Coordinates of N, CA and C in Angstrom, one line a residue:
X10 N -13.8 -6.6 1.2 CA -12.4 -6.9 1.8 C -13.0 -6.7 2.9
X11 N -12.1 -7.6 3.8 CA -11.9 -7.9 5.3 C -11.2 -6.5 5.8
X12 N -11.3 -6.0 6.8 CA -10.7 -4.6 7.4 C -9.6 -5.5 8.2
X13 N -8.4 -4.2 7.9 CA -7.2 -4.8 8.6 C -7.3 -4.7 10.4
X14 N -6.5 -5.8 10.8 CA -6.6 -5.5 12.1 C -6.3 -4.2 12.7
X15 N -6.7 -3.7 13.8 CA -6.6 -2.6 14.7 C -4.9 -2.1 14.9
X16 N -4.5 -3.3 15.1 CA -3.0 -2.9 15.6 C -2.2 -2.4 14.5
X17 N -2.5 -2.7 13.3 CA -1.8 -2.0 12.1 C -2.1 -0.7 11.6
X18 N -3.1 0.0 12.4 CA -3.3 1.4 12.2 C -2.9 1.8 13.5
X19 N -2.6 1.4 14.7 CA -2.0 2.1 15.8 C -0.8 2.9 15.2
X20 N 0.1 2.2 14.6 CA 1.0 2.7 14.3 C 1.1 3.9 13.3
X21 N 0.1 4.4 12.5 CA -0.4 5.2 11.7 C -0.6 6.5 12.5
X22 N -1.8 6.2 13.3 CA -2.2 7.2 14.4 C -1.2 7.5 15.1
X23 N 0.0 7.2 15.4 CA 1.0 7.6 16.4 C 1.7 8.7 15.7
X24 N 2.3 8.2 14.1 CA 2.6 9.2 13.5 C 1.8 10.3 13.4
X25 N 0.6 10.6 13.3 CA -0.4 11.7 12.9 C -0.4 12.4 14.4
X26 N -0.1 12.0 15.5 CA -0.2 12.6 16.8 C 1.3 13.2 16.9
X27 N 2.2 12.6 16.3 CA 3.5 13.4 16.4 C 3.4 14.4 15.5
X28 N 2.9 14.1 14.4 CA 2.9 15.6 13.4 C 2.2 16.5 13.9
X29 N 1.0 16.2 14.8 CA 0.2 17.7 15.4 C 0.8 18.0 16.9
X30 N 1.8 17.2 17.0 CA 2.8 17.7 18.3 C 3.5 19.1 17.9
X31 N 3.9 19.0 16.8 CA 4.6 20.4 16.5 C 3.6 21.9 16.3
X32 N 2.7 21.8 15.9 CA 2.0 23.2 16.4 C 1.8 23.2 17.6
X33 N 1.4 22.0 18.5 CA 0.7 22.0 19.9 C 2.0 22.7 20.7
X34 N 3.6 22.1 20.3 CA 4.1 22.7 21.1 C 4.6 24.3 20.9
X35 N 4.4 24.5 19.8 CA 4.3 26.2 19.5 C 3.5 26.9 20.3
X36 N 2.1 26.4 20.4 CA 1.2 26.9 20.9 C 1.4 27.2 22.6
X37 N 2.0 25.8 23.3 CA 2.3 26.0 24.6 C 3.6 26.7 25.1
X38 N 4.4 26.5 24.2 CA 5.8 27.3 24.5 C 5.6 29.0 24.2
X39 N 4.8 29.3 23.3 CA 4.4 31.1 23.1 C 3.4 31.3 24.0
X40 N 2.8 30.2 24.4 CA 1.5 31.1 25.4 C 0.0 31.3 24.5
X41 N 0.3 30.5 23.9 CA -0.7 31.3 22.5 C -2.0 30.6 23.0
X42 N -3.2 31.2 22.6 CA -4.6 30.4 22.8 C -4.8 29.2 21.6
X43 N -5.5 28.0 22.1 CA -5.6 26.9 21.5 C -6.2 27.0 20.3
X44 N -6.8 28.2 19.8 CA -7.4 28.4 18.6 C -6.2 28.8 17.7
X45 N -5.3 29.4 18.1 CA -4.3 30.0 17.4 C -3.5 29.4 16.4
X46 N -4.2 28.3 15.9 CA -3.5 27.1 14.9 C -2.4 27.7 13.8
X47 N -3.2 28.9 13.2 CA -2.6 29.5 12.3 C -1.2 30.1 12.6
X48 N -1.5 30.7 13.8 CA 0.1 31.4 14.1 C 1.0 30.2 14.5
X49 N 0.4 29.3 15.0 CA 1.4 28.4 15.5 C 2.0 27.7 13.9
X50 N 1.3 27.1 13.2 CA 1.8 27.0 11.7 C 2.9 28.0 11.2
X51 N 2.5 29.3 11.4 CA 3.5 30.2 11.0 C 4.5 30.0 11.4
X52 N 4.9 29.8 13.0 CA 6.4 30.0 13.6 C 6.8 28.5 13.3
X53 N 6.4 27.6 12.7 CA 7.2 26.7 12.3 C 8.1 26.6 11.5
X54 N 9.5 26.5 11.8 CA 10.6 26.9 10.9 C 10.6 25.6 9.7
X55 N 11.4 26.0 8.5 CA 11.4 25.1 7.2 C 11.7 23.5 8.0
X56 N 12.6 23.1 8.7 CA 13.2 22.1 9.3 C 11.8 21.6 10.2
X57 N 11.1 22.2 10.8 CA 10.0 21.8 11.4 C 9.2 21.1 10.4
X58 N 8.8 21.8 9.5 CA 7.8 21.7 8.5 C 8.2 20.2 7.6
X59 N 9.3 20.4 7.7 CA 10.1 18.7 7.0 C 10.0 17.7 7.7
X60 N 10.2 17.6 9.1 CA 10.0 16.8 10.0 C 8.3 16.2 10.3
X61 N 7.4 17.5 10.1 CA 5.9 17.3 10.1 C 5.5 16.4 9.1
X62 N 5.9 16.8 7.8 CA 5.7 16.2 6.7 C 5.8 14.7 6.5
X63 N 7.2 14.6 7.2 CA 8.0 13.0 7.2 C 6.7 12.3 8.1
X64 N 6.4 12.8 8.9 CA 5.8 12.2 9.8 C 4.5 11.5 9.4
X65 N 3.6 12.7 8.3 CA 2.7 12.3 7.5 C 2.5 11.4 6.7
X66 N 3.6 11.5 5.8 CA 3.9 10.6 4.8 C 4.4 9.2 5.5
X67 N 5.1 8.8 6.8 CA 5.1 7.9 7.4 C 3.7 7.0 7.8
X68 N 3.0 8.2 8.0 CA 1.6 7.8 8.7 C 0.7 7.0 7.6
X69 N 1.0 7.8 6.4 CA 0.2 7.1 5.1 C 0.9 5.9 4.5
X70 N 2.3 5.6 4.7 CA 2.9 4.4 4.3 C 2.4 3.5 5.6
X71 N 2.2 3.9 6.9 CA 1.9 2.8 7.9 C 0.5 2.0 7.6
X72 N -0.6 3.0 7.3 CA -1.9 2.5 7.0 C -2.1 1.7 5.6
X73 N -1.0 1.9 4.6 CA -1.2 0.9 3.6 C -0.2 0.0 3.8
X74 N 0.7 -0.2 4.9 CA 1.8 -1.3 5.4 C 2.6 -1.4 4.2
X75 N 3.0 -0.4 3.7 CA 4.0 -0.2 2.3 C 5.3 -0.7 2.9
X76 N 5.9 -1.4 1.7 CA 7.4 -1.8 2.0 C 8.2 -0.9 2.0
X77 N 7.8 0.5 1.4 CA 8.6 1.5 1.5 C 9.0 2.1 3.0
X78 N 8.1 1.4 4.0 CA 8.4 1.9 5.4 C 10.2 1.4 5.9
X79 N 10.4 0.3 4.8 CA 11.7 0.0 5.4 C 12.7 0.6 5.1
X80 N 12.8 1.8 4.3 CA 13.6 2.7 3.9 C 13.2 4.2 4.4
X81 N 12.0 4.0 4.9 CA 11.3 5.9 5.2 C 11.7 5.8 6.7
X82 N 11.7 4.7 7.5 CA 11.4 4.9 9.0 C 13.2 5.0 9.2
X83 N 14.2 4.7 8.8 CA 15.5 5.0 9.1 C 16.0 6.5 8.7
X84 N 15.3 6.6 7.6 CA 15.9 8.3 7.4 C 14.8 9.1 8.0
X85 N 13.7 8.9 8.3 CA 13.0 9.5 9.4 C 13.7 10.0 10.8
X86 N 14.6 8.7 11.3 CA 15.5 8.9 12.3 C 16.4 10.3 12.1
X87 N 17.0 10.3 10.9 CA 18.0 11.6 10.5 C 17.5 12.8 10.5
X88 N 16.0 12.9 10.1 CA 15.4 14.3 10.2 C 14.7 14.6 11.5
X89 N 14.3 13.6 12.1 CA 14.1 13.7 13.6 C 15.3 14.2 14.3
X90 N 16.4 13.4 14.5 CA 17.5 13.7 15.4 C 18.1 15.5 14.8
X91 N 18.1 15.7 13.3 CA 18.7 16.8 13.3 C 17.7 18.0 13.5
X92 N 16.3 17.8 13.6 CA 15.6 18.7 13.9 C 15.5 19.1 15.5
X93 N 16.0 18.1 16.1 CA 15.8 18.8 17.8 C 17.4 19.2 18.0
X94 N 18.4 18.8 17.2 CA 19.7 19.7 17.5 C 19.7 20.9 16.9
X95 N 19.1 21.1 15.8 CA 19.2 22.4 15.1 C 18.2 23.3 16.2
X96 N 17.3 22.7 16.5 CA 16.1 23.9 17.7 C 16.9 24.4 18.7
X97 N 18.1 23.8 19.1 CA 18.8 24.6 20.3 C 19.3 25.8 19.8
X98 N 19.9 25.6 18.4 CA 20.8 27.1 18.1 C 19.5 28.0 17.7
X99 N 18.7 27.6 16.7 CA 17.3 28.5 16.6 C 16.5 29.1 17.5
X100 N 16.4 28.2 18.9 CA 15.2 28.6 19.8 C 15.7 29.2 20.8
X101 N 17.5 29.2 20.9 CA 18.0 29.9 22.2 C 18.4 29.4 23.3
X102 N 19.2 29.9 24.5 CA 19.7 29.3 25.6 C 18.5 28.4 26.2
X103 N 17.4 29.1 26.3 CA 16.4 28.4 27.3 C 16.3 26.8 26.5
X104 N 16.2 26.7 25.5 CA 16.3 25.3 24.7 C 17.3 24.4 25.2
X105 N 18.5 25.1 25.0 CA 19.7 24.5 25.4 C 20.1 24.2 26.7
X106 N 19.6 25.1 27.8 CA 19.7 24.7 29.0 C 18.6 23.5 29.4
X107 N 17.7 23.3 28.9 CA 16.8 22.1 29.0 C 16.9 21.1 28.0
X108 N 18.0 21.1 27.0 CA 18.1 20.0 26.2 C 17.9 18.6 26.6
X109 N 18.8 18.3 28.1 CA 18.8 16.9 28.6 C 17.4 16.8 29.1
X110 N 16.4 17.6 29.1 CA 15.2 17.1 29.6 C 14.1 17.3 28.5
X111 N 14.5 17.5 27.2 CA 13.4 17.7 26.0 C 14.3 16.8 24.9
X112 N 15.0 17.6 24.2 CA 15.5 16.8 23.1 C 16.1 15.5 23.1
X113 N 17.2 15.7 24.1 CA 17.5 14.3 24.4 C 17.0 13.0 24.4
X114 N 16.1 13.4 25.5 CA 15.0 12.2 25.5 C 14.2 11.9 24.6
X115 N 13.5 12.8 23.9 CA 12.8 12.8 22.7 C 13.5 12.0 21.4
X116 N 14.8 12.4 21.3 CA 15.3 11.7 20.2 C 15.6 10.1 20.3
X117 N 16.1 9.7 22.0 CA 16.0 8.4 22.2 C 14.7 8.0 22.3
X118 N 13.7 8.5 22.8 CA 12.5 7.7 22.6 C 11.8 7.5 21.2
X119 N 12.5 8.3 20.5 CA 11.9 8.1 19.0 C 13.0 6.7 18.2
X120 N 14.3 7.0 18.8 CA 15.1 5.8 18.1 C 14.4 4.5 18.7
X121 N 14.0 4.5 20.1 CA 13.5 3.2 20.6 C 12.4 2.7 19.9
X122 N 11.3 3.5 19.6 CA 10.4 3.4 19.0 C 10.3 2.9 17.5
X123 N 11.4 3.3 16.9 CA 11.7 2.8 15.5 C 12.6 1.7 15.7
X124 N 13.0 1.2 16.4 CA 13.3 0.0 16.8 C 12.5 -1.0 16.7
X125 N 11.6 -0.7 17.7 CA 10.5 -1.4 17.7 C 9.7 -1.9 16.8
X126 N 9.5 -0.8 15.9 CA 8.4 -1.0 15.1 C 8.9 -1.6 13.8
X127 N 10.7 -1.4 13.3 CA 11.3 -1.9 12.6 C 11.8 -3.9 12.8
X128 N 11.8 -3.9 14.0 CA 12.1 -5.4 14.6 C 11.5 -6.2 15.2
X129 N 10.6 -5.5 16.1 CA 9.9 -6.3 17.1 C 8.5 -6.6 16.7
X130 N 7.7 -5.8 16.4 CA 6.5 -5.6 16.0 C 5.6 -6.4 15.0
X131 N 4.3 -6.8 15.0 CA 4.0 -7.4 13.9 C 4.0 -6.7 12.6
X132 N 4.2 -5.6 12.4 CA 4.4 -4.8 11.3 C 5.6 -5.4 10.5
X133 N 6.5 -5.5 11.3 CA 8.1 -5.9 10.8 C 8.1 -7.0 10.3
X134 N 7.2 -7.9 10.4 CA 7.0 -9.2 10.0 C 6.3 -9.1 9.0
X135 N 5.2 -8.5 8.9 CA 4.5 -8.3 7.5 C 4.8 -7.6 6.6
X136 N 6.0 -6.6 6.8 CA 7.1 -6.0 5.7 C 7.6 -7.0 5.0
X137 N 8.1 -8.1 6.0 CA 8.9 -8.9 5.2 C 8.2 -9.9 4.4
X138 N 7.0 -9.8 4.8 CA 6.1 -11.1 4.2 C 5.0 -10.6 3.6
X139 N 4.9 -9.7 2.2 CA 3.6 -9.2 1.6 C 2.3 -10.0 1.6
X140 N 3.0 -11.2 1.3 CA 1.6 -12.6 1.2 C 1.0 -12.2 2.4
X141 N 1.0 -12.0 3.4 CA 0.5 -12.1 5.1 C -0.4 -10.9 4.8
X142 N -0.5 -10.0 4.2 CA -1.5 -8.7 4.0 C -3.0 -9.0 3.5
X143 N -3.5 -10.0 4.1 CA -4.6 -10.5 3.6 C -5.8 -9.6 3.6
X144 N -5.7 -8.4 4.3 CA -6.8 -7.5 4.2 C -6.6 -6.7 2.8
X145 N -5.3 -6.8 2.1 CA -5.2 -5.5 0.9 C -5.6 -6.4 -0.1
X146 N -5.9 -7.8 0.0 CA -6.3 -8.9 -1.3 C -7.5 -8.5 -1.8
X147 N -7.8 -8.1 -3.0 CA -9.2 -7.9 -3.5 C -9.9 -8.8 -3.7
X148 N -11.0 -8.7 -3.4 CA -12.3 -9.4 -3.4 C -12.4 -10.4 -4.7
X149 N -12.3 -11.5 -4.8 CA -12.6 -12.1 -6.0 C -14.2 -12.9 -6.2
X150 N -14.8 -12.7 -7.5 CA -16.2 -13.1 -7.7 C -16.0 -14.2 -8.8
X151 N -16.5 -15.2 -8.4 CA -16.9 -16.6 -8.9 C -18.1 -16.3 -10.2
X152 N -17.5 -16.2 -11.4 CA -18.6 -15.9 -12.6 C -17.9 -16.2 -13.8
X153 N -18.7 -17.0 -14.4 CA -18.3 -17.5 -16.0 C -18.7 -16.5 -17.0
X154 N -17.3 -16.0 -17.6 CA -17.5 -15.2 -18.3 C -16.5 -15.5 -19.8
X155 N -17.4 -15.4 -20.8 CA -16.8 -15.6 -22.2 C -15.5 -14.9 -22.2
X156 N -14.0 -15.5 -22.7 CA -12.8 -14.5 -23.2 C -12.0 -15.4 -24.1
X157 N -11.4 -14.5 -24.7 CA -10.5 -15.2 -25.7 C -9.1 -14.7 -25.3
X158 N -8.1 -15.3 -25.8 CA -6.6 -15.5 -25.2 C -5.9 -15.2 -26.5
X159 N -4.9 -14.9 -26.6 CA -3.6 -14.9 -27.7 C -2.7 -14.3 -27.2
X160 N -1.6 -15.5 -27.7 CA -0.2 -14.9 -27.2 C 0.6 -14.3 -28.3
X161 N 1.4 -13.3 -28.5 CA 1.9 -12.7 -29.2 C 1.4 -12.5 -30.5
X162 N -0.1 -12.0 -30.2 CA -0.8 -11.6 -31.5 C -1.5 -12.7 -32.4
X163 N -1.2 -14.3 -32.1 CA -1.7 -15.3 -32.5 C -2.2 -16.3 -31.7
X164 N -3.0 -17.1 -32.4 CA -3.4 -18.4 -31.5 C -4.3 -17.9 -30.7
X165 N -5.3 -17.2 -31.3 CA -6.5 -17.4 -30.6 C -7.5 -18.1 -29.9
X166 N -7.9 -18.1 -28.7 CA -8.2 -19.2 -28.0 C -9.5 -18.8 -27.2
X167 N -10.6 -19.6 -27.3 CA -11.8 -19.2 -26.7 C -12.0 -20.2 -25.2
X168 N -12.3 -19.2 -24.2 CA -12.4 -20.0 -22.7 C -13.1 -19.2 -22.0
X169 N -13.3 -19.6 -20.7 CA -14.3 -19.1 -19.8 C -13.9 -18.7 -18.8
X170 N -13.9 -17.7 -17.8 CA -13.5 -17.4 -16.4 C -13.8 -18.3 -15.5
X171 N -13.0 -18.6 -14.4 CA -13.6 -19.0 -13.2 C -13.7 -18.1 -12.4
X172 N -13.0 -17.2 -11.8 CA -13.3 -16.2 -11.0 C -12.7 -14.9 -11.9
X173 N -12.9 -13.7 -11.0 CA -12.4 -12.6 -11.4 C -12.4 -11.5 -10.6
X174 N -11.4 -10.7 -10.5 CA -10.8 -9.6 -9.5 C -10.3 -8.3 -10.3
X175 N -10.3 -7.4 -9.4 CA -9.8 -6.3 -9.9 C -8.3 -6.4 -10.3
X176 N -7.8 -7.1 -10.1 CA -6.2 -7.2 -10.2 C -5.9 -8.6 -11.2
X177 N -6.7 -9.6 -11.4 CA -6.7 -10.7 -11.9 C -7.7 -11.3 -12.5
X178 N -7.5 -12.7 -13.4 CA -8.9 -13.5 -13.7 C -8.3 -15.0 -13.7
X179 N -8.9 -16.1 -13.3 CA -8.4 -17.6 -13.2 C -9.5 -17.9 -14.4
X180 N -8.5 -18.8 -15.4 CA -8.8 -19.5 -16.5 C -8.8 -20.8 -16.5
X181 N -9.8 -21.6 -16.2 CA -9.9 -23.3 -16.2 C -9.3 -23.6 -17.8
X182 N -8.2 -24.3 -17.5 CA -7.9 -24.8 -18.8 C -6.8 -26.1 -18.4
X183 N -7.2 -27.2 -19.3 CA -6.3 -28.5 -19.4 C -5.1 -27.9 -19.6
X184 N -4.1 -27.5 -19.0 CA -2.8 -27.1 -19.5 C -2.2 -28.5 -20.2
X185 N -1.7 -28.3 -21.4 CA -0.9 -29.4 -22.2 C -1.9 -30.1 -23.1
X186 N -3.1 -30.0 -23.2 CA -4.2 -30.5 -23.8 C -4.8 -29.5 -24.6
X187 N -4.8 -28.2 -24.7 CA -5.4 -27.3 -25.2 C -4.7 -27.3 -26.6
X188 N -5.3 -26.3 -27.4 CA -4.6 -26.0 -28.7 C -3.4 -25.4 -28.8
X189 N -2.9 -24.5 -28.0 CA -1.8 -24.0 -27.8 C -1.5 -24.3 -26.1
X190 N -0.3 -25.1 -26.3 CA 0.5 -25.9 -25.3 C 1.5 -24.9 -24.5
X191 N 2.0 -23.7 -25.4 CA 3.3 -23.6 -25.3 C 3.1 -22.0 -24.2
X192 N 2.2 -22.0 -23.2 CA 1.9 -20.9 -22.1 C 3.0 -21.3 -21.1
X193 N 3.9 -20.0 -20.9 CA 4.7 -20.1 -19.9 C 4.5 -18.9 -19.2
X194 N 4.8 -19.3 -17.7 CA 4.7 -18.3 -16.6 C 5.7 -16.8 -16.9
X195 N 5.0 -15.9 -16.8 CA 5.5 -14.4 -17.2 C 5.3 -14.1 -18.5
X196 N 4.5 -14.9 -19.4 CA 3.9 -14.4 -21.0 C 3.0 -13.5 -20.8
X197 N 3.0 -12.3 -22.0 CA 2.3 -11.6 -21.7 C 1.1 -11.8 -22.8
X198 N 0.1 -12.0 -22.2 CA -1.1 -12.3 -23.1 C -2.1 -11.1 -23.6
X199 N -2.7 -11.3 -24.6 CA -3.8 -10.5 -25.2 C -5.1 -11.0 -24.8
X200 N -5.8 -10.4 -24.2 CA -7.2 -10.6 -23.4 C -8.2 -9.9 -24.0
X201 N -9.5 -10.6 -24.7 CA -10.5 -10.4 -25.0 C -11.5 -10.7 -24.1
X202 N -11.9 -10.0 -23.0 CA -13.0 -10.5 -22.0 C -14.5 -9.9 -22.1
X203 N -15.7 -10.2 -22.3 CA -16.9 -10.5 -22.4 C -17.2 -10.1 -21.0
X204 N -17.7 -8.8 -20.8 CA -18.0 -8.3 -19.5 C -19.7 -8.2 -19.8
X205 N -20.5 -9.3 -19.8 CA -21.8 -9.4 -20.1 C -22.3 -8.3 -21.5
X206 N -21.8 -8.1 -22.5 CA -22.2 -7.3 -23.3 C -21.4 -6.3 -23.6
X207 N -20.4 -6.0 -22.8 CA -19.1 -5.1 -22.8 C -17.7 -5.8 -23.2
X208 N -17.0 -5.5 -24.2 CA -15.8 -6.5 -24.1 C -14.7 -5.6 -23.7
X209 N -13.9 -6.1 -23.0 CA -12.9 -5.6 -22.3 C -11.4 -6.2 -23.2
X210 N -11.1 -5.1 -24.0 CA -9.6 -5.8 -24.5 C -8.2 -5.3 -23.9
X211 N -7.6 -6.0 -23.4 CA -6.5 -5.6 -22.5 C -5.3 -6.6 -22.5
X212 N -4.1 -6.4 -22.2 CA -2.9 -7.4 -21.9 C -2.9 -7.6 -20.2
X213 N -2.4 -8.8 -20.1 CA -2.5 -9.4 -18.7 C -1.1 -10.5 -18.8
X214 N -0.5 -10.4 -17.7 CA 0.5 -11.1 -17.6 C 0.5 -12.5 -16.7
X215 N 1.0 -13.7 -17.5 CA 0.6 -14.9 -17.0 C 1.4 -15.1 -15.5
X216 N 0.6 -15.0 -14.6 CA 1.1 -15.3 -13.3 C 1.7 -16.8 -12.9
X217 N 0.8 -17.5 -13.2 CA 1.0 -19.0 -12.7 C 0.2 -20.1 -13.6
X218 N 0.5 -21.1 -13.3 CA 0.0 -22.2 -14.3 C -0.3 -23.5 -13.4
X219 N -1.6 -23.7 -13.3 CA -1.9 -24.8 -12.1 C -2.2 -25.9 -13.1
X220 N -1.3 -26.9 -13.1 CA -1.6 -28.2 -13.6 C -2.5 -29.2 -13.2
X221 N -2.7 -28.8 -12.0 CA -3.5 -29.9 -11.1 C -4.4 -28.7 -10.4
X222 N -5.5 -29.4 -10.2 CA -6.7 -28.4 -9.1 C -6.0 -28.3 -7.8
X223 N -6.2 -27.0 -7.1 CA -6.2 -26.9 -6.0 C -7.3 -26.6 -5.1
X224 N -7.9 -27.3 -4.2 CA -9.2 -26.6 -3.3 C -9.9 -26.9 -4.3
X225 N -11.0 -25.3 -4.3 CA -11.9 -25.2 -5.2 C -11.7 -25.0 -6.9
X226 N -10.5 -24.5 -6.9 CA -9.7 -24.3 -8.0 C -9.5 -25.2 -9.1
X227 N -10.0 -25.5 -10.0 CA -9.7 -26.4 -11.3 C -8.2 -26.1 -11.9
X228 N -7.4 -26.9 -12.6 CA -6.5 -26.7 -13.3 C -6.7 -25.6 -14.4
X229 N -5.6 -24.7 -14.6 CA -6.0 -23.4 -15.5 C -4.5 -22.3 -15.3
X230 N -4.9 -21.1 -15.5 CA -3.8 -20.2 -15.8 C -4.6 -19.0 -14.9
X231 N -3.7 -18.4 -14.2 CA -4.0 -17.2 -13.0 C -3.2 -16.1 -13.9
X232 N -3.9 -14.9 -14.3 CA -3.5 -13.9 -15.2 C -3.8 -12.7 -14.3
X233 N -2.4 -11.9 -14.3 CA -2.7 -10.7 -13.7 C -3.2 -9.6 -15.0
X234 N -4.0 -8.7 -14.2 CA -4.5 -7.7 -15.2 C -3.7 -6.2 -14.5
X235 N -2.5 -6.3 -14.6 CA -2.1 -4.9 -14.1 C -1.4 -4.4 -15.6
X236 N -2.1 -4.4 -16.6 CA -1.8 -3.6 -17.8 C -2.7 -2.3 -18.1
X237 N -3.8 -2.2 -17.2 CA -4.7 -1.9 -17.7 C -4.8 0.1 -17.5
X238 N -5.4 0.8 -18.4 CA -5.4 2.0 -18.5 C -6.3 2.8 -17.5
X239 N -6.6 4.1 -17.3 CA -7.5 4.3 -16.2 C -8.9 4.0 -16.7
X240 N -9.0 4.3 -18.1 CA -10.5 4.1 -18.5 C -10.7 2.4 -18.5
X241 N -10.0 1.7 -19.0 CA -10.1 0.1 -18.8 C -10.3 -0.4 -17.3
X242 N -9.7 0.2 -16.6 CA -9.8 -0.2 -15.1 C -11.0 0.4 -14.6
X243 N -11.4 1.6 -14.7 CA -12.8 1.9 -14.3 C -13.9 1.4 -15.0
X244 N -13.9 0.4 -16.0 CA -14.8 -0.4 -16.7 C -14.8 -1.6 -15.9
X245 N -13.6 -2.4 -15.6 CA -13.6 -3.4 -14.8 C -14.2 -3.4 -13.4
X246 N -13.8 -2.2 -12.7 CA -14.3 -2.1 -11.5 C -15.8 -1.7 -11.3
X247 N -16.2 -1.2 -12.3 CA -17.7 -0.5 -12.1 C -18.3 -2.2 -12.2
X248 N -18.0 -2.9 -13.3 CA -18.9 -4.3 -13.7 C -18.3 -5.0 -12.3
X249 N -17.1 -5.0 -11.6 CA -17.2 -5.7 -10.2 C -18.3 -5.3 -9.1
X250 N -18.2 -4.0 -9.0 CA -19.3 -3.6 -8.5 C -20.6 -3.9 -8.7
X251 N -21.0 -4.0 -9.9 CA -22.2 -4.6 -10.1 C -22.6 -6.1 -9.9
X252 N -21.4 -6.9 -9.6 CA -21.4 -8.1 -9.2 C -21.6 -8.4 -7.4
X253 N -21.0 -7.4 -7.1 CA -21.0 -7.0 -5.5 C -22.4 -6.8 -5.0
X254 N -22.9 -5.7 -5.7 CA -24.4 -5.4 -5.5 C -25.3 -6.2 -5.8
X255 N -25.1 -6.9 -6.7 CA -26.3 -7.8 -7.7 C -26.5 -9.1 -6.8

């Protein structure tokens, strides 16, 4: 699988830095030794912890380029703003007096950062167009394996794979001339896939029907393998690793 562009990781590292900044602020404010991380974490308030965990969660979503960011980012502004304003009452007059130089600009800066991330950055466009996340596409292996397809428990039909991936399989088939012409996109199919001696029995969703060849692909069926339990998923992934190393 190709590596994602560095620009899409930068946002995740920014959120990690924001999370680390909380104990660092405690260390500098309380004039602690730089080794006193345990003491710094102990002095964090529950709301500080909530904000810190929020940043870590946002970092995870950013690295995954998850669509949940569209919901999590606006909610994070509420958490950050609340943390900054509550800090004035908890930490006393010194913070109140310096609010215009600390909490206010910090809140405004975070809102500007969110605006850029949600509306102006490359990530914003990718969040709206998941098909552009090419680095998340599982590698496909062109391999011919025997398999049998059945629809609703009947009409067992022998075929061979064109290629195979952890998330799906493409089966060459002259749709409309085979024994069963009743395939429809969205159908649930029973699959018996021969992994060179080990038969994988599972269900798959018929994602697309290609009645004409496209590029290197012949006419056939694109089937999603998204109904595998842990054991079957592990069996498939182990086989794919053997193809990659073989």
